[in-house]
Coordinates of C-alpha atoms and ligand atoms in Angstrom, one line a residue:
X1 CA -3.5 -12.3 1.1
X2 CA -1.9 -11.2 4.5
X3 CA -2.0 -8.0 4.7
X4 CA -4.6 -5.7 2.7
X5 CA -4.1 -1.9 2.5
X6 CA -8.3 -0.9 1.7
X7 CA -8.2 3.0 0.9
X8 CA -11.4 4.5 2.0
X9 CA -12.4 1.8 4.4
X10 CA -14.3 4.1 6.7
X11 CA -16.4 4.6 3.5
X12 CA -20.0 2.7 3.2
X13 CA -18.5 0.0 0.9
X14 CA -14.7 0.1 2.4
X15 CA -15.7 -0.5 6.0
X16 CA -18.4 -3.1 4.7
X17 CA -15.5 -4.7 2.9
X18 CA -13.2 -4.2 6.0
X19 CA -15.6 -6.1 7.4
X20 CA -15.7 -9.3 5.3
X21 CA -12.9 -9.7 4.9
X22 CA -11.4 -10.1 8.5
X23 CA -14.4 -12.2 8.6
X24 CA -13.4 -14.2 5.5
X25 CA -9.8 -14.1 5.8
X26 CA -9.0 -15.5 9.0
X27 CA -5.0 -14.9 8.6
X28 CA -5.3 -11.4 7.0
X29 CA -4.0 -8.2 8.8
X30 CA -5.8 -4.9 7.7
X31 CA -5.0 -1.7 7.2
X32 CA -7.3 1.2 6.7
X33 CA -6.0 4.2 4.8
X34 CA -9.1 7.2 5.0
X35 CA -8.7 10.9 5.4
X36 CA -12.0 10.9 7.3
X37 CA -13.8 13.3 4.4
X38 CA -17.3 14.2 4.9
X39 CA -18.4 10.6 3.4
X40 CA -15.5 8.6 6.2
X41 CA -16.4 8.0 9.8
X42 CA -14.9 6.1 12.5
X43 CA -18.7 5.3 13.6
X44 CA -18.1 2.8 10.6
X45 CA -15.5 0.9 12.0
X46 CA -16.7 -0.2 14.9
X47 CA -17.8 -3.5 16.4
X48 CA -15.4 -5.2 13.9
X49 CA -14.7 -8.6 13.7
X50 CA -11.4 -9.5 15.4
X51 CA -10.5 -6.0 15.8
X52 CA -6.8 -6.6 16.5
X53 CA -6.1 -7.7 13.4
X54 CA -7.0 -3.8 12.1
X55 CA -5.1 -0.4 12.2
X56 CA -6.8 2.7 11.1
X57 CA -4.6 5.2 9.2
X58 CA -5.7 8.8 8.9
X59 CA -4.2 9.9 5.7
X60 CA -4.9 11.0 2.2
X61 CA -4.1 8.8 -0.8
X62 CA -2.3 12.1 -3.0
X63 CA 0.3 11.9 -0.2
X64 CA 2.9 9.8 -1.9
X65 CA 5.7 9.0 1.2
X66 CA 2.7 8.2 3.3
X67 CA 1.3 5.6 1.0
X68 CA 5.0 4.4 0.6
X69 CA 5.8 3.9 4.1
X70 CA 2.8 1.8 4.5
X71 CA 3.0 -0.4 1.5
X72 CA 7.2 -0.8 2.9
X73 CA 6.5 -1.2 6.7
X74 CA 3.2 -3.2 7.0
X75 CA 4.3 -5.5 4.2
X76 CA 1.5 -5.0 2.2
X77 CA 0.4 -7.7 -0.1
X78 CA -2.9 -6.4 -1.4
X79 CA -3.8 -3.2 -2.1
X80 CA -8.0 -2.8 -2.2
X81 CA -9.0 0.7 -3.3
X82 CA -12.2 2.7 -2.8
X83 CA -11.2 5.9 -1.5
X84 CA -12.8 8.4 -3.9
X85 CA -15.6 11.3 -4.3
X86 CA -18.5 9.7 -5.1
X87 CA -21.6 11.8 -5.4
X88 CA -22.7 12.7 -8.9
X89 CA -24.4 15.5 -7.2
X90 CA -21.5 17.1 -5.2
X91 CA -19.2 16.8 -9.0
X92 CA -21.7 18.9 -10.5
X93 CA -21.7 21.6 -8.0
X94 CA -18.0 20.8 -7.1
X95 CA -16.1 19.0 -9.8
X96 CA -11.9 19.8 -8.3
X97 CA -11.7 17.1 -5.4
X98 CA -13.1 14.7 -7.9
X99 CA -10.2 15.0 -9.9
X100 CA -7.3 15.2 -6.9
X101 CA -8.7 12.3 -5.3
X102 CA -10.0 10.0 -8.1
X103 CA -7.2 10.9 -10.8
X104 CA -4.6 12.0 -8.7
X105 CA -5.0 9.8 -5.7
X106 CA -6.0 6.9 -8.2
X107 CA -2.1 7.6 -10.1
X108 CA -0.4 8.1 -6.5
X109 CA -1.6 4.9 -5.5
X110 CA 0.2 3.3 -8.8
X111 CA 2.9 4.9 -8.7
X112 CA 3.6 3.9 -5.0
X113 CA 3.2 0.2 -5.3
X114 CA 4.8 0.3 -8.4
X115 CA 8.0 1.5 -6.6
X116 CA 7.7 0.1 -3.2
X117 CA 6.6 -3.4 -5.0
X118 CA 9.4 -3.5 -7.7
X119 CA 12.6 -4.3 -5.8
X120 CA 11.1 -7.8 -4.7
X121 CA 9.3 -8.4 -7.3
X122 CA 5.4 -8.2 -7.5
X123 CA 5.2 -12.0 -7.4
X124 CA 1.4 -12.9 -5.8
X125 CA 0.6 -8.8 -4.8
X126 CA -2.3 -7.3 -6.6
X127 CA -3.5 -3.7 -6.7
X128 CA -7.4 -3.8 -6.9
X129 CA -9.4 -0.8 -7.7
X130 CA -13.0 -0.3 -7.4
X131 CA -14.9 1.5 -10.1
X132 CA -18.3 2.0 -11.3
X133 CA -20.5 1.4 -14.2
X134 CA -21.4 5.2 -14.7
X135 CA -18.2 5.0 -16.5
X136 CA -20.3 3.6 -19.6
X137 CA -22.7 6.7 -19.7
X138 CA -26.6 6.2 -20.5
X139 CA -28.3 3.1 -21.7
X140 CA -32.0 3.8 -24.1
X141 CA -34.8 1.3 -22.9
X142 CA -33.7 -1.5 -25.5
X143 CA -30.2 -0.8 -25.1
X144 CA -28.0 -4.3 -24.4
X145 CA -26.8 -4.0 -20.6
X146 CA -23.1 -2.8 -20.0
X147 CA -20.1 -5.1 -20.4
X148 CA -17.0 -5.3 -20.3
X149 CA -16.0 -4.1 -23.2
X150 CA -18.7 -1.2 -23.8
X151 CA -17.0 1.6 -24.7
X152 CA -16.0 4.1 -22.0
X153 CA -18.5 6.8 -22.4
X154 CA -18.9 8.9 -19.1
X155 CA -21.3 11.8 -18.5
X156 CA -21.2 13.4 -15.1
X157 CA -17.6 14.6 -13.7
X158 CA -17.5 11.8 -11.5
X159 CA -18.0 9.0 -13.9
X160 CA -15.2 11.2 -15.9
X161 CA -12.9 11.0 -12.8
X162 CA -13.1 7.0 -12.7
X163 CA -12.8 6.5 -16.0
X164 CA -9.6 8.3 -16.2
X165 CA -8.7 6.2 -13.1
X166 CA -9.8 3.3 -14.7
X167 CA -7.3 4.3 -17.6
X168 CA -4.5 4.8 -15.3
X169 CA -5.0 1.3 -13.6
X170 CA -4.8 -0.5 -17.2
X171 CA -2.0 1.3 -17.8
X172 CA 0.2 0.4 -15.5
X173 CA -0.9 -3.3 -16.1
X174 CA 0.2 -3.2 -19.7
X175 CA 3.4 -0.8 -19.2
X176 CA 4.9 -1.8 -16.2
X177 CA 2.9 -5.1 -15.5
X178 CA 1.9 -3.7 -12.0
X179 CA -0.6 -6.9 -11.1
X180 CA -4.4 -5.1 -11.1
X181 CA -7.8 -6.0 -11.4
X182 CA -10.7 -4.2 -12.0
X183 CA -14.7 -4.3 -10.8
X184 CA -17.2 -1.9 -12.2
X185 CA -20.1 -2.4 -10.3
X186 CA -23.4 -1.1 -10.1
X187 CA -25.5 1.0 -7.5
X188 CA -24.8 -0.1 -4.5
X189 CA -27.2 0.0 -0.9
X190 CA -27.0 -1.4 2.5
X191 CA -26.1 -0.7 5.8
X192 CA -23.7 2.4 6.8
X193 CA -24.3 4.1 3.5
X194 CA -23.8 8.2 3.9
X195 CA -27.3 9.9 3.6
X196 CA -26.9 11.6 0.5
X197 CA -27.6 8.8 -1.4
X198 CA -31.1 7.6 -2.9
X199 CA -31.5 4.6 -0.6
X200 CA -30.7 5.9 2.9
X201 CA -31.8 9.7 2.0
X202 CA -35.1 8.6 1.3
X203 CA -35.5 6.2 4.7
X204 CA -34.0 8.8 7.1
X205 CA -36.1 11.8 5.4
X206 CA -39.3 9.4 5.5
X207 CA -38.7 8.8 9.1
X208 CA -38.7 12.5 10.2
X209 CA -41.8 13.0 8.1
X210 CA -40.0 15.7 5.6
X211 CA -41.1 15.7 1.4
X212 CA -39.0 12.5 -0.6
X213 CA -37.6 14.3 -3.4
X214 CA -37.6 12.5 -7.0
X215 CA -35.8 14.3 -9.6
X216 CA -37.2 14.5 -13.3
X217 CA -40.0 11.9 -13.6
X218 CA -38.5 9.4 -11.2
X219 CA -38.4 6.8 -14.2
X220 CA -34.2 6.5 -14.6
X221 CA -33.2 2.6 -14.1
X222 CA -30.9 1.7 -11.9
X223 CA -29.1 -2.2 -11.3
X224 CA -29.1 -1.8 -7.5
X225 CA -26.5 -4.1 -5.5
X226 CA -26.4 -5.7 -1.9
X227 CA -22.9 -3.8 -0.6
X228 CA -22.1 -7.6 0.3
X229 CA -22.9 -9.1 -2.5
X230 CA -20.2 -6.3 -3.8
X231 CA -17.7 -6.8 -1.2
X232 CA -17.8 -10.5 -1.8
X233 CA -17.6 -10.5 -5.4
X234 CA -14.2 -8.2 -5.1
X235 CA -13.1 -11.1 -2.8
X236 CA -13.3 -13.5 -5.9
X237 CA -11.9 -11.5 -8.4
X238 CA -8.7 -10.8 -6.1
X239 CA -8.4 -14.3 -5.1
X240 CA -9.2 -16.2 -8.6
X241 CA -9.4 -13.4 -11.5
X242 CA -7.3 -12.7 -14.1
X243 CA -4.5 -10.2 -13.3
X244 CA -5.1 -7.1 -15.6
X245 CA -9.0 -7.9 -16.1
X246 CA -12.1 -6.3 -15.4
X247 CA -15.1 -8.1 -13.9
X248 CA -18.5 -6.3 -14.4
X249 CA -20.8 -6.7 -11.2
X250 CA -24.3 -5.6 -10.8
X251 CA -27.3 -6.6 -8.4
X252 CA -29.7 -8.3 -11.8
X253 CA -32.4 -6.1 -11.4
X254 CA -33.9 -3.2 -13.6
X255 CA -36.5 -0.8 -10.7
X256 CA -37.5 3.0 -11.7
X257 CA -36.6 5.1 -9.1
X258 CA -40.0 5.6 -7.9
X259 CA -40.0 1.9 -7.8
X260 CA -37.0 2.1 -5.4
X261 CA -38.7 4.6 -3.0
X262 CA -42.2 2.8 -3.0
X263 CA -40.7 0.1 -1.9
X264 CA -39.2 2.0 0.8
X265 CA -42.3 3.6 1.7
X266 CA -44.1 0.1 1.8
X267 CA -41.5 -1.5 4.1
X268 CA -41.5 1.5 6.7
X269 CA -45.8 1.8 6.7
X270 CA -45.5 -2.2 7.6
X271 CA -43.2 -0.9 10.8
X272 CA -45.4 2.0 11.4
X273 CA -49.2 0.7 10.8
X274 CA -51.3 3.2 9.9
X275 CA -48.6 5.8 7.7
X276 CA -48.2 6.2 4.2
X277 CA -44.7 7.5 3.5
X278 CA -45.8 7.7 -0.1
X279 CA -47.6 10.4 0.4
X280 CA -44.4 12.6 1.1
X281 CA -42.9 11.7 -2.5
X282 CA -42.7 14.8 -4.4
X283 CA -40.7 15.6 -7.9
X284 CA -38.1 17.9 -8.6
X285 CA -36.3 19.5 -11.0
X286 CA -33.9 17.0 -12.9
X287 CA -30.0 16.4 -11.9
X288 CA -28.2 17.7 -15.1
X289 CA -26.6 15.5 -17.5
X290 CA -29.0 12.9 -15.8
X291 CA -28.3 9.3 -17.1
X292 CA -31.3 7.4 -17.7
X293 CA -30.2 3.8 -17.4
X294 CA -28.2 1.3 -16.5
X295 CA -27.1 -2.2 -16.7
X296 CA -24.4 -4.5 -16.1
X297 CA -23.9 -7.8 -17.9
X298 CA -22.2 -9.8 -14.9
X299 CA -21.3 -13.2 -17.4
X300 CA -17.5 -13.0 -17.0
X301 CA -17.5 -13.1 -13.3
X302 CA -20.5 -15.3 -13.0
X303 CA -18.8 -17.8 -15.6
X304 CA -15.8 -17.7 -14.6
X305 CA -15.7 -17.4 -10.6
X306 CA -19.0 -18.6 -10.2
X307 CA -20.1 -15.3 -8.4
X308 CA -23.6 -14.4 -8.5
X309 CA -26.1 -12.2 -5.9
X310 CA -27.1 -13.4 -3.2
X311 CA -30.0 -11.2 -2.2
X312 CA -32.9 -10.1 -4.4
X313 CA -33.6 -6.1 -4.2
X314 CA -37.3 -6.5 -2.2
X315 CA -34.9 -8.6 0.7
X316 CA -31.9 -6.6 0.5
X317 CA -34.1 -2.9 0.9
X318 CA -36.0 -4.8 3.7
X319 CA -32.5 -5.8 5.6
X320 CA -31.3 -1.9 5.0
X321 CA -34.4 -0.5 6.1
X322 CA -33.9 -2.3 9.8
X323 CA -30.9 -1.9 9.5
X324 CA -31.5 1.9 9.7
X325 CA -34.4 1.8 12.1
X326 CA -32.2 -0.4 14.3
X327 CA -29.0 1.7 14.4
X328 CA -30.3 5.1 15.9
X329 CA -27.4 6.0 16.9
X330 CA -24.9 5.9 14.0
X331 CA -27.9 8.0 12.0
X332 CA -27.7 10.6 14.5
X333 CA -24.5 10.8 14.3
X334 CA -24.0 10.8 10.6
X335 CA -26.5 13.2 9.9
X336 CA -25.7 15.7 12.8
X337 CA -22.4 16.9 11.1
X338 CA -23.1 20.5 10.2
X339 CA -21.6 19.5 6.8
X340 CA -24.3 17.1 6.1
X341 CA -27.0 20.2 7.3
X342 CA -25.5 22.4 4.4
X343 CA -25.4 20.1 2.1
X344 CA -29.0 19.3 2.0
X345 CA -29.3 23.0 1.6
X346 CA -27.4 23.4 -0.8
X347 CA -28.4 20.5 -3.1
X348 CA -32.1 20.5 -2.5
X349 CA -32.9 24.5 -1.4
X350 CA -32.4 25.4 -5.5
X351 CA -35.3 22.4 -5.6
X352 CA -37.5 24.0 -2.7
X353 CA -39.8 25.6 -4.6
X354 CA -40.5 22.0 -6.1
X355 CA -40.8 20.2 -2.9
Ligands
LIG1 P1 -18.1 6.8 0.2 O1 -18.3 8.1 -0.4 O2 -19.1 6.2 1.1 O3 -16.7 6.7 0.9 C1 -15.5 7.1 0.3 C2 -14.4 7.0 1.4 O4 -13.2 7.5 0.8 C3 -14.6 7.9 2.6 O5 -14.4 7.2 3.8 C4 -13.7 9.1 2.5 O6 -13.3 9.6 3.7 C5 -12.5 8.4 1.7 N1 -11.7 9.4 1.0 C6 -12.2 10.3 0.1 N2 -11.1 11.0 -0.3 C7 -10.0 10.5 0.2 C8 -8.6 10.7 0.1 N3 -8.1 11.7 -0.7 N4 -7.7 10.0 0.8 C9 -8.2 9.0 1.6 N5 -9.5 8.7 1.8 C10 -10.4 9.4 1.1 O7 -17.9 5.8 -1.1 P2 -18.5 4.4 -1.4 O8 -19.9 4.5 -1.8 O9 -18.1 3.5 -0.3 O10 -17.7 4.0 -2.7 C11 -16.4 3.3 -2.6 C12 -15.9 3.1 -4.0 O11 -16.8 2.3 -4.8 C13 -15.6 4.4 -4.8 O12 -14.4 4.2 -5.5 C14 -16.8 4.5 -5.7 O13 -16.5 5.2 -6.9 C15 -17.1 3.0 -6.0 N6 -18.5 2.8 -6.3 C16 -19.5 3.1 -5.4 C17 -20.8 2.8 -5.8 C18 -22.0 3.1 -4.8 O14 -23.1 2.9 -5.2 N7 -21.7 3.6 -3.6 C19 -21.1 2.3 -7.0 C20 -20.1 2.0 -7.9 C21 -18.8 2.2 -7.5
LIG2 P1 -27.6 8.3 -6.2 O1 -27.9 7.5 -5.0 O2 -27.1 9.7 -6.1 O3 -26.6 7.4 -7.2 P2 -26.1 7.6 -8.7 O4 -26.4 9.0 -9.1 O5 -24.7 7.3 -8.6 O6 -26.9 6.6 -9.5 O7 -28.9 8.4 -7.1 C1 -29.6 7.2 -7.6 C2 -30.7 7.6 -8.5 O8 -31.7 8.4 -7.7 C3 -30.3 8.6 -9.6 O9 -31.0 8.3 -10.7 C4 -30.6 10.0 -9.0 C5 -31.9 9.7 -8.2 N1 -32.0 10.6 -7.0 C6 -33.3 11.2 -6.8 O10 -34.2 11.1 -7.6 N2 -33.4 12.0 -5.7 C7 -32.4 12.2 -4.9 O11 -32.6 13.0 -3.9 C8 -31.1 11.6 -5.1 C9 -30.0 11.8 -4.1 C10 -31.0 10.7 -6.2

């Protein structure tokens, strides 16, 4: 691994990746493709480790001579790929992007390194893609947790759009041998992850005192995932999986959502003796197409690259709560885009009534 194309590294999980891995790969070079959507931020990138061996590229992944000029020029060895739409919210309301970036950006990608790779031959390079376990659709109570080889089974349009990227990726593995691998992981939380998520949502609208909105009856199951724990387990599978596998990866853990945001609440009345964030919770009408549960079966990658979590969920929201309360600054950044403004207006105002 010397030098590692990560698409979407100004992302919450790219840019935590971009991190370890400069810190883990002492000899690697890194480049950053992002086109900076709503979700991508520079604010992300800073304060790297050994920042000179990083270049930030603003670019999109459907743009095919870009991607092939850097692959060609920099030398690229590993490709890491997490630039994607990711909120099953925003598919609902606005399925198209999902399908350029995810499915087309996800095939442009291929087809670059499958060209740009071919002529020397594709030797130790390996094209990693990042994927999800909504993929698998919605577990019952008593359901057996997700593996490997659950069927594919996807009910929002973003878990459609990764499973057809997911398709596309195994594909090019079987027909033109293009060296891949695979994760599907499970909810991830941490630092730098965009507010429109459950996790960081619900800590930035506790902290301004505003109504913590649970949709349906707040009992959907979730396997939530320290981003680390995430970005180290791709590390393994790069460096020691199997080339055309996939590696299930999930945080062992089985909360409610309301279990999730209590726990919040709990660790942000123990920094500000005397609240009760609780009290803001309030429920609201269900997402559509809702899926109730999920699980991932993680026995491949523990068995085989000994890869495991590291943090439990009660330590991991108590790091990403002060981690939120202790970076002011990128929060008020993040959230003072206008686009973040109109998107809580327009995902929770149709809720207001509720709240
Ligand atoms: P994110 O939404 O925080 O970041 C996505 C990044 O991709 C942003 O920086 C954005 O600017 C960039 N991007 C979007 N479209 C692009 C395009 N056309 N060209 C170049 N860059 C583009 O996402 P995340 O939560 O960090 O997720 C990263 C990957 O992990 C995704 O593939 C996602 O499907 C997968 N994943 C995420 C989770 C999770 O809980 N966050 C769980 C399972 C899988
Ligand atoms: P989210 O963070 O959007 O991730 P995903 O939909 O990919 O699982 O949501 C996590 C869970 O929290 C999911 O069951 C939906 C629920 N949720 C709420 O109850 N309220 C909210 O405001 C949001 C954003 C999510």
């Amino acid at each position: 691994m010397h030098n590692v194309l990560v698409t979407g590294g100004a992302g919450f999980i790219g840019s935590n990746f971009v991190r370890h891995l400069l810190r883990s790969e002492p000899g690697a070079r890194v480049v950053t493709l992002d086109a900076l959507t709503y979700a991508g931020s520079l604010e992300n990138l800073k304060d790297l480790p050994d920042p000179e061996r990083h270049t930030f590229v603003h670019g999109d992944i459907c743009d095919l001579p870009l991607v092939t000029t850097i692959l060609r020029e920099r030398d690229i060895d590993t490709l890491v790929h997490f630039a994607a739409e990711t909120h099953v919210d925003r598919s609902i309301l606005g399925p198209a992007p999902f399908i350029q970036t995810n499915v087309v950006g996800t095939f442009t990608l291929l087809e670059a390194a499958r060209t740009a790779w071919a002529a020397a031959g594709y030797g130790t390079r390996r094209f990693h893609h990042v994927s999800t376990d909504e993929v698998f659709g919605s577990l019952g109570p008593s359901d057996p947790a997700f593996r490997e080889d659950t069927p594919y089974a996807p009910r929002s349009p973003y878990a459609a759009s990764k499973a057809a990227s997911d398709h596309l990726v195994r594909a090019y593995f079987h027909t033109y041998g293009l060296p891949v691998g695979i994760t599907n992981c499970s909810n991830n939380y941490g630092p730098y992850q965009f507010p429109e998520k459950l996790v960081p949502l619900i800590i930035l609208k506790a902290l301004s005192g505003k109504p913590l909105p649970v949709y349906g009856d707040g009992l959907q199951v979730r396997d939530w995932l320290y981003v680390e724990d995430h970005c180290e387990a791709i590390l393994q599978v790069i460096r020691g999986g199997r080339p055309g596998e996939t590696y299930n990866v999930g945080g062992n853990n089985q909360p409610t959502n309301l279990d999730v945001i209590q726990q919040v609440c709990v660790i942000l009345d123990e920094k500000n003796p005397g609240t009760r964030h609780a009290e803001l919770i309030r429920m609201v009408p269900d997402r559509p197409g809702h899926d109730r549960r999920y699980d991932m079966d993680f026995t491949r990658i523990r068995t085989e690259l000994g890869w495991q979590p590291r943090h439990d969920l009660a330590s991991g929201l108590r790091t990403t709560v002060e981690w939120y309360l202790a970076n002011p600054e990128w929060t008020a950044a993040i959230s003072a885009q206008p686009a973040y403004g109109e998107w809580l207006e327009r995902n929770y105002d149709q809720r207001e009534g509720n709240i």
